[in-house]
CSV table of C-alpha atoms in Angstrom, one decimal:
chain,number,residue,atom,x,y,z
A,1,MET,CA,0.0,0.0,0.0
A,2,VAL,CA,1.3,3.5,-0.9
A,3,GLU,CA,1.6,5.9,2.0
A,4,ARG,CA,1.3,9.6,1.4
A,5,SER,CA,4.2,11.7,2.5
A,6,ASP,CA,3.6,14.2,5.3
A,7,ARG,CA,4.9,16.9,3.0
A,8,ALA,CA,2.0,17.4,0.7
A,9,PRO,CA,-0.7,18.5,3.2
A,10,LEU,CA,1.9,20.5,5.1
A,11,LEU,CA,3.2,22.6,2.2
A,12,ASP,CA,-0.1,23.8,0.7
A,13,TRP,CA,1.3,27.4,0.5
A,14,GLU,CA,3.9,26.2,-2.0
A,15,GLU,CA,1.3,24.7,-4.3
A,16,VAL,CA,-0.8,27.9,-4.6
A,17,PRO,CA,-0.5,29.4,-8.1
A,18,SER,CA,1.0,32.9,-8.2
A,19,ALA,CA,-2.3,34.3,-9.6
A,20,GLU,CA,-4.4,33.0,-6.8
A,21,LYS,CA,-6.4,35.7,-4.9
A,22,PRO,CA,-4.7,36.7,-1.7
A,23,PRO,CA,-6.3,35.9,1.7
A,24,GLY,CA,-9.2,38.0,2.9
A,25,ASP,CA,-8.9,40.8,5.5
A,26,GLU,CA,-10.2,38.6,8.3
A,27,GLU,CA,-7.6,35.9,7.7
A,28,GLN,CA,-4.9,38.6,7.3
A,29,ALA,CA,-5.9,40.1,10.7
A,30,ALA,CA,-5.7,36.7,12.3
A,31,HIS,CA,-2.3,36.0,10.8
A,32,PRO,CA,-0.5,39.3,10.5
A,33,CYS,CA,2.8,37.8,9.5
A,34,ARG,CA,1.7,35.2,7.0
A,35,ASP,CA,2.2,37.2,3.9
A,36,ARG,CA,5.1,39.3,5.0
A,37,LEU,CA,8.1,38.1,3.1
A,38,SER,CA,11.8,38.3,3.6
A,39,SER,CA,13.9,40.8,1.6
A,40,PRO,CA,17.6,41.1,0.7
A,41,SER,CA,18.1,43.5,3.6
A,42,ASN,CA,17.4,40.8,6.2
A,43,SER,CA,18.8,37.8,4.4
A,44,ARG,CA,21.6,35.9,5.9
A,45,VAL,CA,25.1,36.0,4.4
A,46,LEU,CA,26.7,32.6,3.8
A,47,THR,CA,29.8,31.8,5.7
A,48,ALA,CA,30.9,28.8,3.7
A,49,SER,CA,34.3,28.8,2.2
A,50,PRO,CA,34.4,29.1,-1.6
A,51,GLY,CA,32.9,26.1,-3.4
A,52,TYR,CA,32.2,23.8,-0.5
A,53,GLY,CA,29.1,25.0,1.2
A,54,TRP,CA,30.2,24.1,4.8
A,55,SER,CA,29.5,26.3,7.7
A,56,GLY,CA,32.6,28.3,8.4
A,57,GLY,CA,31.3,30.7,11.0
A,58,GLY,CA,28.7,29.4,13.4
A,59,GLY,CA,27.2,32.7,14.6
A,60,LEU,CA,23.7,33.9,14.2
A,61,GLY,CA,22.3,36.2,11.6
A,62,SER,CA,18.8,37.4,11.3
A,63,SER,CA,16.4,35.2,9.3
A,64,GLY,CA,13.4,36.3,7.3
A,65,PRO,CA,10.4,37.5,9.2
A,66,ALA,CA,8.6,34.9,11.2
A,67,ARG,CA,5.1,33.9,10.5
A,68,SER,CA,2.4,33.5,13.1
A,69,ASP,CA,3.1,29.7,13.2
A,70,GLY,CA,6.7,30.4,14.2
A,71,CYS,CA,8.6,29.8,11.0
A,72,SER,CA,10.3,32.0,8.5
A,73,ALA,CA,8.2,33.0,5.6
A,74,PRO,CA,9.7,31.9,2.3
A,75,PRO,CA,11.1,34.7,0.1
A,76,VAL,CA,9.5,35.2,-3.3
A,77,SER,CA,11.7,34.9,-6.3
A,78,PRO,CA,10.7,35.3,-10.0
A,79,ASN,CA,11.9,31.8,-10.6
A,80,THR,CA,10.5,29.8,-7.7
A,81,GLY,CA,6.8,29.6,-8.5
A,82,ALA,CA,5.5,26.1,-9.2
A,83,ASP,CA,4.0,27.2,-12.5
A,84,ASP,CA,6.8,29.6,-13.5
A,85,GLN,CA,8.8,28.0,-16.3
A,86,THR,CA,10.5,31.1,-17.8
A,87,PHE,CA,13.9,32.2,-16.7
A,88,THR,CA,14.9,35.6,-17.8
A,89,GLY,CA,18.1,36.1,-15.9
A,90,GLU,CA,17.0,39.4,-14.4
A,91,GLU,CA,19.4,39.4,-11.5
A,92,GLU,CA,22.5,41.6,-11.8
A,93,HIS,CA,25.9,39.9,-12.0
A,94,LEU,CA,28.8,41.0,-9.8
A,95,SER,CA,31.1,41.0,-12.8
A,96,ASP,CA,29.5,44.2,-13.9
A,97,PRO,CA,31.8,47.2,-13.4
A,98,GLU,CA,29.0,49.2,-11.7
A,99,SER,CA,28.3,46.5,-9.2
A,100,LEU,CA,32.0,46.3,-8.1
A,101,GLU,CA,31.9,50.0,-7.2
A,102,ALA,CA,28.9,49.4,-4.9
A,103,PRO,CA,29.3,49.1,-1.2
A,104,LEU,CA,30.6,45.7,-0.1
A,105,GLU,CA,27.5,44.9,1.9
A,106,ASP,CA,25.4,45.4,-1.3
A,107,GLN,CA,27.8,43.2,-3.2
A,108,MET,CA,27.4,40.4,-0.7
A,109,VAL,CA,23.6,40.6,-0.9
A,110,LYS,CA,23.7,40.3,-4.7
A,111,TRP,CA,26.2,37.5,-4.4
A,112,GLU,CA,24.1,35.5,-2.0
A,113,GLU,CA,21.2,35.8,-4.4
A,114,SER,CA,23.2,34.8,-7.5
A,115,ASP,CA,22.6,31.3,-8.9
A,116,GLN,CA,25.1,28.5,-8.4
A,117,ILE,CA,23.4,25.5,-10.1
A,118,VAL,CA,26.1,23.2,-11.6
A,119,SER,CA,23.8,20.4,-12.8
A,120,VAL,CA,20.2,19.4,-13.3
A,121,PHE,CA,19.0,15.9,-13.8
A,122,VAL,CA,16.1,13.4,-14.0
A,123,VAL,CA,16.3,10.0,-12.4
A,124,ALA,CA,13.8,7.2,-13.0
A,125,PHE,CA,13.0,3.8,-11.6
A,126,ASN,CA,13.1,1.1,-14.2
A,127,THR,CA,11.5,-2.2,-13.3
A,128,ARG,CA,14.3,-4.2,-15.0
A,129,SER,CA,17.4,-2.2,-14.1
A,130,GLY,CA,16.3,-0.3,-11.0
A,131,ASN,CA,17.2,3.4,-10.5
A,132,MET,CA,18.8,5.0,-13.6
A,133,LEU,CA,19.9,8.4,-14.7
A,134,GLU,CA,17.5,9.3,-17.5
A,135,TRP,CA,18.7,12.8,-18.5
A,136,CYS,CA,21.1,15.5,-17.3
A,137,LEU,CA,22.9,18.8,-18.0
A,138,PRO,CA,25.7,19.3,-18.6
A,139,LYS,CA,26.3,16.0,-20.3
A,140,ASP,CA,29.8,15.5,-19.1
A,141,MET,CA,29.0,16.0,-15.4
A,142,ASP,CA,30.1,13.2,-13.2
A,143,LEU,CA,26.8,12.0,-11.7
A,144,GLU,CA,27.7,8.5,-10.8
A,145,GLY,CA,25.6,7.2,-7.9
A,146,VAL,CA,23.2,10.2,-8.0
A,147,GLU,CA,20.4,7.9,-9.1
A,148,PHE,CA,20.5,6.2,-5.6
A,149,LYS,CA,20.5,9.5,-3.8
A,150,ALA,CA,17.7,11.1,-5.7
A,151,ILE,CA,15.4,8.1,-5.1
A,152,ALA,CA,15.9,6.9,-1.6
A,153,SER,CA,15.6,3.2,-0.7
A,154,GLY,CA,12.0,2.6,0.3
A,155,SER,CA,10.6,5.6,-1.6
A,156,HIS,CA,8.1,3.3,-3.4
A,157,ARG,CA,6.0,3.5,-0.2
A,158,VAL,CA,5.3,7.2,-0.5
A,159,THR,CA,3.8,9.3,-3.2
A,160,THR,CA,6.0,12.4,-2.8
A,161,ASP,CA,9.2,13.3,-1.0
A,162,PHE,CA,12.2,15.6,-1.2
A,163,ILE,CA,15.8,14.7,-0.5
A,164,TYR,CA,18.9,16.7,0.4
A,165,PHE,CA,22.2,14.9,-0.2
A,166,ARG,CA,25.9,15.4,-0.9
A,167,LYS,CA,27.7,14.5,-4.1
A,168,GLY,CA,31.4,15.0,-4.0
A,169,SER,CA,32.0,18.6,-3.1
A,170,TYR,CA,28.5,19.6,-4.1
A,171,PHE,CA,25.1,19.4,-2.4
A,172,GLY,CA,21.9,18.2,-4.1
A,173,LEU,CA,18.2,18.6,-3.7
A,174,ALA,CA,15.8,16.2,-5.5
A,175,CYS,CA,12.0,16.0,-5.5
A,176,PHE,CA,10.5,12.6,-5.9
A,177,ALA,CA,7.0,11.6,-7.0
A,178,ASN,CA,5.2,8.2,-7.5
A,179,MET,CA,2.3,8.0,-9.8
A,180,ALA,CA,0.0,5.1,-10.5
A,181,VAL,CA,-0.2,4.1,-14.2
A,182,GLU,CA,-2.1,1.5,-16.2
A,183,SER,CA,1.0,-0.2,-17.5
A,184,THR,CA,2.2,-3.8,-17.0
A,185,VAL,CA,5.7,-2.8,-18.1
A,186,GLU,CA,5.9,-0.3,-15.3
A,187,ARG,CA,4.1,-2.6,-12.9
A,188,GLY,CA,1.4,-0.1,-12.2
A,189,ALA,CA,3.6,2.7,-10.9
A,190,ARG,CA,5.9,5.3,-12.4
A,191,MET,CA,8.5,6.8,-10.1
A,192,LYS,CA,10.9,9.7,-11.0
A,193,SER,CA,12.9,12.4,-9.3
A,194,VAL,CA,14.1,15.7,-10.6
A,195,GLY,CA,17.2,17.2,-8.9
A,196,ILE,CA,19.9,19.9,-9.0
A,197,LEU,CA,23.5,20.2,-7.6
A,198,SER,CA,25.0,23.3,-6.1
A,199,PRO,CA,28.2,24.1,-4.1
A,200,SER,CA,26.0,25.1,-1.1
A,201,TYR,CA,22.9,23.6,0.4
A,202,THR,CA,21.7,27.0,1.8
A,203,LEU,CA,20.3,28.2,-1.6
A,204,LEU,CA,18.6,24.9,-2.7
A,205,TYR,CA,15.3,25.7,-1.0
A,206,ARG,CA,14.6,28.4,-3.7
A,207,TYR,CA,14.0,25.7,-6.3
A,208,MET,CA,11.8,23.3,-4.3
A,209,SER,CA,8.6,24.3,-5.9
A,210,PHE,CA,10.1,24.3,-9.4
A,211,LEU,CA,11.4,20.8,-8.9
A,212,GLU,CA,8.1,19.5,-7.5
A,213,HIS,CA,6.3,20.9,-10.5
A,214,GLN,CA,8.9,19.4,-12.9
A,215,VAL,CA,8.8,15.9,-11.5
A,216,LYS,CA,5.0,15.9,-11.9
A,217,LEU,CA,5.5,17.0,-15.6
A,218,GLN,CA,8.0,14.2,-16.1
A,219,LEU,CA,5.6,11.6,-14.8
A,220,GLN,CA,2.7,12.9,-16.9
A,221,SER,CA,4.8,13.7,-20.1
A,222,PRO,CA,8.1,11.7,-20.0
A,223,GLY,CA,10.9,13.1,-22.1
A,224,HIS,CA,9.8,16.7,-22.0
A,225,TYR,CA,13.0,18.4,-20.9
A,226,SER,CA,12.8,21.9,-22.4
A,227,PRO,CA,11.8,23.6,-19.1
A,228,LEU,CA,14.8,22.0,-17.4
A,229,GLU,CA,17.1,23.0,-20.2
A,230,ALA,CA,15.9,26.6,-19.9
A,231,PHE,CA,16.3,26.5,-16.1
A,232,TYR,CA,19.9,25.2,-16.4
A,233,GLU,CA,20.9,27.8,-19.0
A,234,ASP,CA,19.6,30.6,-16.8
A,235,LYS,CA,20.9,29.3,-13.5
A,236,ARG,CA,24.1,27.5,-14.2
A,237,ALA,CA,27.3,28.5,-12.3
A,238,LEU,CA,30.6,29.1,-14.0
A,239,LEU,CA,33.3,26.5,-13.4
A,240,PRO,CA,36.9,27.9,-13.0
A,241,PRO,CA,39.3,27.5,-15.9
A,242,SER,CA,41.3,25.0,-13.9
A,243,GLY,CA,38.5,22.5,-14.1
A,244,GLU,CA,38.6,21.8,-10.4
A,245,ASP,CA,35.4,20.9,-8.6
A,246,ILE,CA,35.2,24.3,-7.0
A,247,VAL,CA,32.5,26.8,-7.9
A,248,THR,CA,32.6,30.5,-7.0
A,249,THR,CA,30.5,33.4,-8.2
A,250,CYS,CA,31.6,35.7,-5.4
A,251,PRO,CA,34.2,38.4,-6.0
A,252,ALA,CA,37.5,37.7,-4.2
A,253,ASN,CA,37.4,40.9,-2.2
A,254,ALA,CA,34.0,40.0,-0.7
A,255,TRP,CA,35.0,36.6,0.8
A,256,GLY,CA,36.6,38.1,3.9
A,257,ALA,CA,33.6,40.1,4.6
A,258,ALA,CA,31.3,37.1,4.3
A,259,ILE,CA,33.4,35.0,6.6
A,260,ASN,CA,33.8,37.7,9.2
A,261,HIS,CA,30.0,38.1,9.5
A,262,SER,CA,30.2,34.8,11.5
A,263,MET,CA,26.6,34.0,10.5
A,264,HIS,CA,25.3,30.5,10.3
A,265,PRO,CA,24.1,29.6,6.8
A,266,GLU,CA,20.4,29.1,6.5
A,267,MET,CA,18.8,26.1,4.9
A,268,LYS,CA,15.4,27.6,4.3
A,269,ILE,CA,12.7,25.9,6.3
A,270,THR,CA,9.8,24.9,4.0
A,271,HIS,CA,7.9,23.2,6.7
A,272,PRO,CA,5.1,25.5,7.9
A,273,ALA,CA,5.5,24.5,11.5
A,274,GLY,CA,9.3,25.1,11.3
A,275,CYS,CA,11.8,22.3,11.5
A,276,MET,CA,13.3,23.7,14.7
A,277,SER,CA,10.0,23.4,16.4
A,278,GLN,CA,9.5,19.9,15.1
A,279,PHE,CA,13.1,19.0,16.2
A,280,ILE,CA,12.5,20.1,19.8
A,281,ARG,CA,9.1,18.4,20.0
A,282,PHE,CA,10.4,15.2,18.4
A,283,PHE,CA,13.5,14.7,20.6
A,284,GLY,CA,12.5,16.5,23.7
A,285,GLU,CA,15.2,16.5,26.4
A,286,GLN,CA,17.3,14.2,24.1
A,287,ILE,CA,18.4,17.2,22.1
A,288,MET,CA,20.7,18.0,25.1
A,289,VAL,CA,22.4,14.6,24.5
A,290,LEU,CA,22.7,15.4,20.8
A,291,TRP,CA,24.1,18.8,21.6
A,292,LYS,CA,27.0,17.3,23.6
A,293,LEU,CA,27.7,14.7,20.9
A,294,ALA,CA,27.6,17.4,18.2
A,295,LEU,CA,29.9,19.7,20.2
A,296,LEU,CA,32.3,16.7,20.5
A,297,ARG,CA,32.3,16.4,16.7
A,298,ARG,CA,31.0,12.8,16.8
A,299,ARG,CA,29.8,10.9,13.8
A,300,ILE,CA,26.0,10.9,14.0
A,301,LEU,CA,23.8,8.7,11.8
A,302,ILE,CA,20.0,9.1,11.9
A,303,PHE,CA,17.8,6.2,10.7
A,304,SER,CA,14.3,6.7,9.5
A,305,PRO,CA,12.0,5.1,6.9
A,306,PRO,CA,10.8,7.4,4.1
A,307,PRO,CA,9.8,10.2,3.7
A,308,VAL,CA,13.3,11.5,3.9
A,309,GLY,CA,12.7,15.3,3.7
A,310,VAL,CA,11.8,15.9,7.3
A,311,VAL,CA,14.8,13.8,8.4
A,312,CYS,CA,17.1,15.9,6.3
A,313,TYR,CA,16.0,18.9,8.4
A,314,ARG,CA,16.9,16.9,11.6
A,315,VAL,CA,20.4,16.7,10.1
A,316,TYR,CA,20.4,20.4,9.6
A,317,CYS,CA,19.2,21.0,13.2
A,318,CYS,CA,21.9,18.8,14.6
A,319,CYS,CA,24.5,20.9,12.8
A,320,CYS,CA,23.1,24.0,14.4
A,321,LEU,CA,23.7,22.6,17.9
A,322,ALA,CA,27.5,22.9,17.4
A,323,ASN,CA,27.8,26.6,16.4
A,324,ILE,CA,30.6,28.5,18.0
A,325,SER,CA,31.4,32.2,17.1
A,326,ILE,CA,34.4,32.8,19.2
A,327,PRO,CA,37.4,33.5,16.8
A,328,GLY,CA,40.0,30.7,16.8
A,329,VAL,CA,37.9,28.2,18.7
A,330,GLY,CA,37.5,24.8,17.0
A,331,VAL,CA,40.0,25.5,14.2
A,332,ALA,CA,41.9,22.4,14.9
A,333,VAL,CA,38.9,20.1,15.4
A,334,PRO,CA,37.2,18.1,12.6
A,335,GLU,CA,34.6,20.0,10.7
A,336,PHE,CA,31.0,19.0,11.6
A,337,ARG,CA,29.7,18.3,8.1
A,338,PRO,CA,26.1,17.7,7.0
A,339,PHE,CA,26.0,14.7,4.6
A,340,PHE,CA,22.2,14.6,4.7
A,341,TYR,CA,20.9,11.4,3.0
A,342,VAL,CA,23.3,8.6,2.6
A,343,ASN,CA,23.0,5.0,1.3
A,344,VAL,CA,25.3,2.0,0.9
A,345,ALA,CA,27.1,3.7,-2.0
A,346,ASP,CA,28.4,6.3,0.5
A,347,ILE,CA,30.0,3.7,2.8
A,348,SER,CA,33.5,4.3,1.4
A,349,ALA,CA,33.1,8.1,1.8
A,350,LEU,CA,31.9,7.8,5.3
A,351,GLU,CA,34.8,5.6,6.3
A,352,ASN,CA,37.2,8.5,5.8
A,353,GLU,CA,35.1,11.1,7.7
A,354,LEU,CA,36.2,12.0,11.2
A,355,SER,CA,33.0,14.0,11.9
A,356,TYR,CA,29.6,14.2,10.2
A,357,VAL,CA,25.8,14.0,10.7
A,358,ALA,CA,23.7,12.1,8.1
A,359,CYS,CA,20.5,10.3,7.7
A,360,THR,CA,19.6,7.0,6.0
A,361,THR,CA,16.6,4.8,5.2
A,362,GLU,CA,18.7,1.6,5.0
A,363,LYS,CA,18.7,-0.4,8.2
A,364,ILE,CA,21.9,-2.3,7.2
A,365,PHE,CA,23.8,0.8,8.4
A,366,GLU,CA,23.1,-0.2,12.0
A,367,GLU,CA,25.4,-3.2,11.6
A,368,LYS,CA,28.2,-1.0,10.2
A,369,LYS,CA,29.3,0.1,13.7
A,370,ASP,CA,32.7,1.3,12.5
A,371,LEU,CA,31.0,4.0,10.3
A,372,TYR,CA,29.4,5.9,13.2
A,373,ASP,CA,29.8,6.9,16.8
A,374,VAL,CA,26.1,7.5,17.5
A,375,TYR,CA,23.0,5.8,15.9
A,376,VAL,CA,19.7,7.6,16.2
A,377,ASP,CA,16.6,5.4,15.6
A,378,ASN,CA,13.4,7.4,16.1
A,379,GLN,CA,13.9,9.1,19.5
A,380,ASN,CA,16.3,6.4,20.6
A,381,VAL,CA,19.9,7.7,20.7
A,382,LYS,CA,22.5,4.9,21.3
A,383,THR,CA,26.2,4.2,20.9
A,384,TYR,CA,28.4,1.2,20.9
A,385,ARG,CA,31.4,3.2,22.1
A,386,GLU,CA,31.9,2.4,25.8
A,387,GLY,CA,33.5,5.8,26.4
A,388,LEU,CA,30.4,7.6,25.1
A,389,LYS,CA,27.6,5.7,26.8
A,390,PRO,CA,27.7,7.8,30.0
A,391,LEU,CA,27.1,10.9,27.8
A,392,LEU,CA,23.6,9.5,26.9
A,393,ARG,CA,22.5,10.2,30.5
A,394,LEU,CA,21.0,13.6,31.2
A,395,SER,CA,22.7,15.7,33.9
A,396,THR,CA,20.9,18.1,36.2
A,397,ALA,CA,22.4,21.0,34.1
A,398,ASP,CA,21.0,19.4,30.9
A,399,ARG,CA,17.4,19.3,32.3
A,400,GLU,CA,17.8,22.9,33.5
A,401,LYS,CA,19.0,24.1,30.1
A,402,TYR,CA,16.1,22.3,28.4
A,403,ARG,CA,13.6,23.9,30.9
A,404,LYS,CA,15.0,27.3,30.0
A,405,LEU,CA,14.8,26.6,26.3
A,406,THR,CA,11.2,25.5,26.6
A,407,GLU,CA,10.3,28.6,28.6
A,408,GLN,CA,11.9,30.9,26.1
A,409,ARG,CA,10.1,29.1,23.3
A,410,GLN,CA,6.8,29.5,25.0
A,411,MET,CA,7.4,33.2,25.6
A,412,LEU,CA,8.2,33.6,21.9
A,413,LEU,CA,5.1,31.8,20.8
A,414,TYR,CA,3.0,33.9,23.1
A,415,SER,CA,4.6,37.1,21.7
A,416,GLN,CA,3.8,36.0,18.2
A,417,GLU,CA,0.3,35.1,19.0
A,418,GLU,CA,-0.6,38.1,21.2
A,419,ASN,CA,1.5,40.9,19.8
A,420,GLY,CA,2.0,39.7,16.1
A,421,ASP,CA,5.7,39.5,16.6
A,422,CYS,CA,7.0,39.1,13.0
A,423,VAL,CA,10.7,39.7,13.8
A,424,SER,CA,11.7,36.8,16.0
A,425,SER,CA,11.5,33.2,15.0
A,426,GLU,CA,12.0,29.8,16.6
A,427,GLU,CA,14.9,29.1,14.3
A,428,ASP,CA,16.7,32.2,15.7
A,429,LEU,CA,15.8,31.3,19.2
A,430,PHE,CA,17.0,27.8,18.9
A,431,ILE,CA,20.3,28.6,17.2
A,432,LEU,CA,21.1,31.5,19.5
A,433,PHE,CA,20.3,29.5,22.6
A,434,PHE,CA,23.0,26.9,21.8
A,435,LEU,CA,25.4,29.4,20.3
A,436,GLU,CA,25.4,31.3,23.5
A,437,GLN,CA,25.8,28.1,25.6
A,438,ASN,CA,28.7,27.0,23.5
A,439,ASN,CA,30.4,30.4,23.6
A,440,ARG,CA,29.9,30.5,27.3
A,441,ILE,CA,31.8,27.2,27.7
A,442,PHE,CA,34.7,28.2,25.5
A,443,GLN,CA,34.9,31.7,26.9
A,444,THR,CA,35.2,30.3,30.4
A,445,LEU,CA,37.8,27.7,29.3
A,446,SER,CA,39.9,30.5,27.7
A,447,GLU,CA,39.7,32.7,30.8
A,448,VAL,CA,40.8,29.8,33.1
A,449,ALA,CA,43.6,28.8,30.7
A,450,GLY,CA,44.9,32.4,30.8
A,451,SER,CA,44.7,32.8,34.5
A,452,CYS,CA,47.5,32.3,37.1
A,453,ASP,CA,46.0,29.1,38.3
A,454,PRO,CA,44.7,27.2,35.1
A,455,THR,CA,42.6,24.8,37.1
A,456,LEU,CA,38.9,23.9,36.4
A,457,THR,CA,37.0,24.0,39.7
A,458,GLN,CA,33.4,23.4,40.5
A,459,GLU,CA,32.7,27.1,40.3
A,460,SER,CA,34.2,27.5,36.8
A,461,VAL,CA,32.3,24.4,35.6
A,462,ARG,CA,29.1,25.9,36.9
A,463,ALA,CA,30.0,29.2,35.2
A,464,MET,CA,29.9,27.2,31.9
A,465,GLY,CA,26.4,26.0,32.6
A,466,LEU,CA,27.6,22.5,33.2
A,467,ASP,CA,27.1,20.0,36.1
A,468,PRO,CA,30.5,19.5,38.0
A,469,HIS,CA,29.7,15.8,38.5
A,470,GLY,CA,27.2,14.8,35.9
A,471,ASP,CA,29.1,16.5,33.1
A,472,ARG,CA,32.6,15.6,34.2
A,473,LEU,CA,33.2,13.0,31.4
A,474,PHE,CA,31.8,15.4,28.8
A,475,LEU,CA,34.1,18.1,30.0
A,476,LEU,CA,37.2,15.8,29.8
A,477,HIS,CA,36.3,14.8,26.2
A,478,LEU,CA,35.9,18.5,25.4
A,479,LEU,CA,39.3,19.4,26.8
A,480,ASP,CA,40.9,16.6,24.8
A,481,ILE,CA,39.2,17.3,21.5
A,482,TYR,CA,39.6,21.1,21.6
A,483,GLY,CA,43.2,21.0,22.8
A,484,TYR,CA,42.9,22.5,26.3
A,485,ASP,CA,45.5,20.0,27.5
A,486,THR,CA,47.2,22.7,29.6
A,487,LEU,CA,44.2,23.0,31.9
A,488,MET,CA,44.3,21.1,35.2
A,489,VAL,CA,41.1,19.5,36.6
A,490,SER,CA,40.3,19.9,40.3
A,491,GLU,CA,40.1,16.7,42.2
A,492,GLN,CA,36.6,17.7,43.2
A,493,LEU,CA,35.6,17.0,39.6
A,494,CYS,CA,37.2,13.6,39.6
A,495,CYS,CA,35.1,12.2,42.5
A,496,SER,CA,31.5,11.9,41.6
């Protein structure tokens, strides 16, 4: 039996044609933030290093305006409507002489909005050969294995889904659809996925509606690729002359400014309830366990059956837990990389990763215990590493932090409901809460390390917001990983 993805009923706002009549005055009064959209002036600036799309900063920038349901409203772009298939290339390019003379901040906004699509493709399920790459641009792009990323294992059980994934140094977004057909050759079902690749996952959300519309067209009219060809011609990024797998459309003199902003990149939330809100409700107090493991740069693998889209957002949320904005901190530790969806074809790549967070629909990964440090199945967080098992227990300080987070969230929701607060969002609250907690820890460690007596006492541990006894092992791991080996630990912390 085919199950319907939870995406379709939850994303009705994306399916509304652009010409549809706006909501009435009564509805607008009840939801004052619903139709207020983000603009370039409050967009986040990416902190990824050129061509890789990883988070380089870890601070917090302002997101788009929050809606009354607590999530950021999606920005409107000429090319993101579901029924918009013309791409006119109206955006200005930074290579223009006039744009180079503009203020650096304006250049960065224009650069963030520039298009960096390096490939567009169609993947289909064939009853004889399985998943196969049906069509792609450019023709010489290395897309080996993308057919297994764009259609997740078990996707035949759902009608629609979307998947974030990593392909080499690029990130991908694919929209999947499953349509019943009267064909014995196709065994009653036609399954396809339309996807794109980009050097950064933070811009992919813009094309969600377009991809959803295109995959429906591919199911109804197979072989009709002209809209995808036009899309690629308008949105394609320029590869450097060296031919390396690095993409950049940002002027060299703007990179320093982008990185110094120390803002966390935003993977736009297309779930009306907000993925941060879902993340907190789904894991509850367990997010404090995930926070510690993320800060320790552990390899975290999340298992879930399809649909995959909502689980990809959990990967994103896990990455947000480890943000640090203090200059110099964490430079020597492994980068906490989001791999998003992975399958058995990614095993060799994961074997070489020191730190990552990913999700999968393939249960066989649970048996590959050398590939991960932490395995998350539903709300169950477990590890086979004896040294990490004590970290799965919540400390008194963990419960207190979760209580404070819950209180702050309730106050925000009340403000949005009663006062029509369209500035703050749950995403900002969530990221800022853990950013401040992480900064508090490393600021205290730096102060103790620079003092006359570099010894961690119960008082200094409490100053970090940690439990002197319950968080002792976590603290020892932290000192080891981040290189605070010159610090002494008070005997009071060694006797629980």
